[in-house]
Amino acid sequence: MKKFIAIILLFNLQAAICSLHSFAQSIDSVEYFYDVDPGVGNGNVYVVATSDSITDSISFDFPGLTPGFHTLNFRVRDTNGTWSLYENRTFFLNDTIFEIHASFDSSSAEYFFDTDPGVGSGTALKLTPGDSIQDTTIAVAAGLAFGFHNLYVRIKDSNNVWSLYEEAKIYLYDTMTVSVLPLTHPIEAAEYFFDTDPGVGNGTAMNPFAPADSIQLIDSLPSAPLTAGTHRLYVRVRDTMDVWSLQEGKAFVVCNFVPVPDFSSDTVCVNTPTAFTDLSTNVDTNFNYTYAWDFNNDSLTDDTARGNTFHTYNTSGSHMVTLIVNNTNGCTDTITKTIYVDSLPTSTFVLPIDSLCKDDTLALTGGSPAGGVYSGSGVYGGSLYCDSIDAGLHTITYTYYNSDSCSVAISDVVYVSPCTDVHEYDLAGLLVRISPNPFRTRAAVFIQNPLNEFSNLHFVLFDVFGKEIRTLKVESSTLKLDRGNMTAGIYLYKVIGKNGNYVSGKLVVVD
């Protein structure tokens, strides 16, 4: 069965937690919990519109609560992310859900002053049955002394069940002349005191102000000689008729000392740890103090390191970082700073050739933007010296730095071959050289002809079974040979002239 209660609450935000200074902030979040505090920010969320104060009627569920007395607690958060102390109300949870009727019995309410005479033994209230009652006149009991009293009212429903009583304070004047005075009188003075009431008019006077129907004071109140811990501040006002109001109280905390959080950070490249140096002062290291670092501006704690720490960002640009330092007794303060993470440069690198002979030297190019550094086995002064490394696959790396000293490194692979080149001549003195040989993806065919005549030459490639697999027309002294769909193995070639004369040789394709 669903048990619920409707409660009307007025929240007044007091933004300063460890100080008696008042700052005008707006409430942007409300949470509540029963009996045991789950921790700040871990209560049940009640969604509200951002406002300086909130008045609302709320229905609450009580899952898992046992019948009996319980405490309902509220606290609010302002737009700076600072939580107030909690306010609480005690309520009684019945163990039975009664059927609700639309009206009460004609003798369903009673009242009494100061002392409870027992349920059903109070003074009956005459009222019209209905879901609610309002503007009912109550006669003051004869013999009631002048001054402050407690008025109690309770009602009975159609199930003959009495409610708990509701209490209100009243003040009984000693003269009837007050009834002919205006309903309200301007406020002309205010006083305050801590914890224990020294008596009406004996508190500490607040700064003078012009008489008004309502006042709003911003004042700094000295807390000495209060000890560290939780205290209550009470304020009451006096009107122009010299009548004092009831006091209004709020709890606050006196800190051993308020921390002053601060930190610095270095500017690094993305994916490199950013170092945060703790510069906080006034930290109560003798007790259970805590740090809470929020590196992502999501109001979640990412690190609880007390002191210096590191965090790695995988995106460049601006980042909001918040540090909360909490001393003993909940004395806390917060600082938020913007840090910057540099981006990495964009670069490409593709070697112009993927195979070289053991005695070749290659001036390295292909890195973009220009201005980077080439590195790898056999690389000296921007050139690859193949005679200084073994045959096989080798990795060449191009590293480029931008103006923020952030770098990116890109690699490509080159194959260094022993190059057992084949040189064969015909009677005309034609010379053919293939480099590299063996090769992986492409090779260059160099043809030397004493007559410098190439238009009548063809380059024909055969597999080991003598099957012709490719024919290329020779148009210059250099012919590019791409591997294409050739599998690894040994191949034969012929450079054939117009009269059928040819130069032949072999080449090797490797993976």
mmCIF file of C-alpha atoms in Angstrom, residues 76-84:
data_model
loop_
_atom_site.group_PDB
_atom_site.id
_atom_site.type_symbol
_atom_site.label_atom_id
_atom_site.label_comp_id
_atom_site.label_asym_id
_atom_site.label_seq_id
_atom_site.Cartn_x
_atom_site.Cartn_y
_atom_site.Cartn_z
ATOM 1 C CA VAL A 76 19.229 22.813 -1.189
ATOM 2 C CA ARG A 77 22.070 23.632 -3.581
ATOM 3 C CA ASP A 78 22.778 27.058 -5.027
ATOM 4 C CA THR A 79 23.987 27.918 -8.533
ATOM 5 C CA ASN A 80 27.603 27.877 -7.302
ATOM 6 C CA GLY A 81 27.227 24.174 -6.478
ATOM 7 C CA THR A 82 27.253 24.822 -2.694
ATOM 8 C CA TRP A 83 24.891 22.728 -0.541
ATOM 9 C CA SER A 84 23.098 24.183 2.484
#
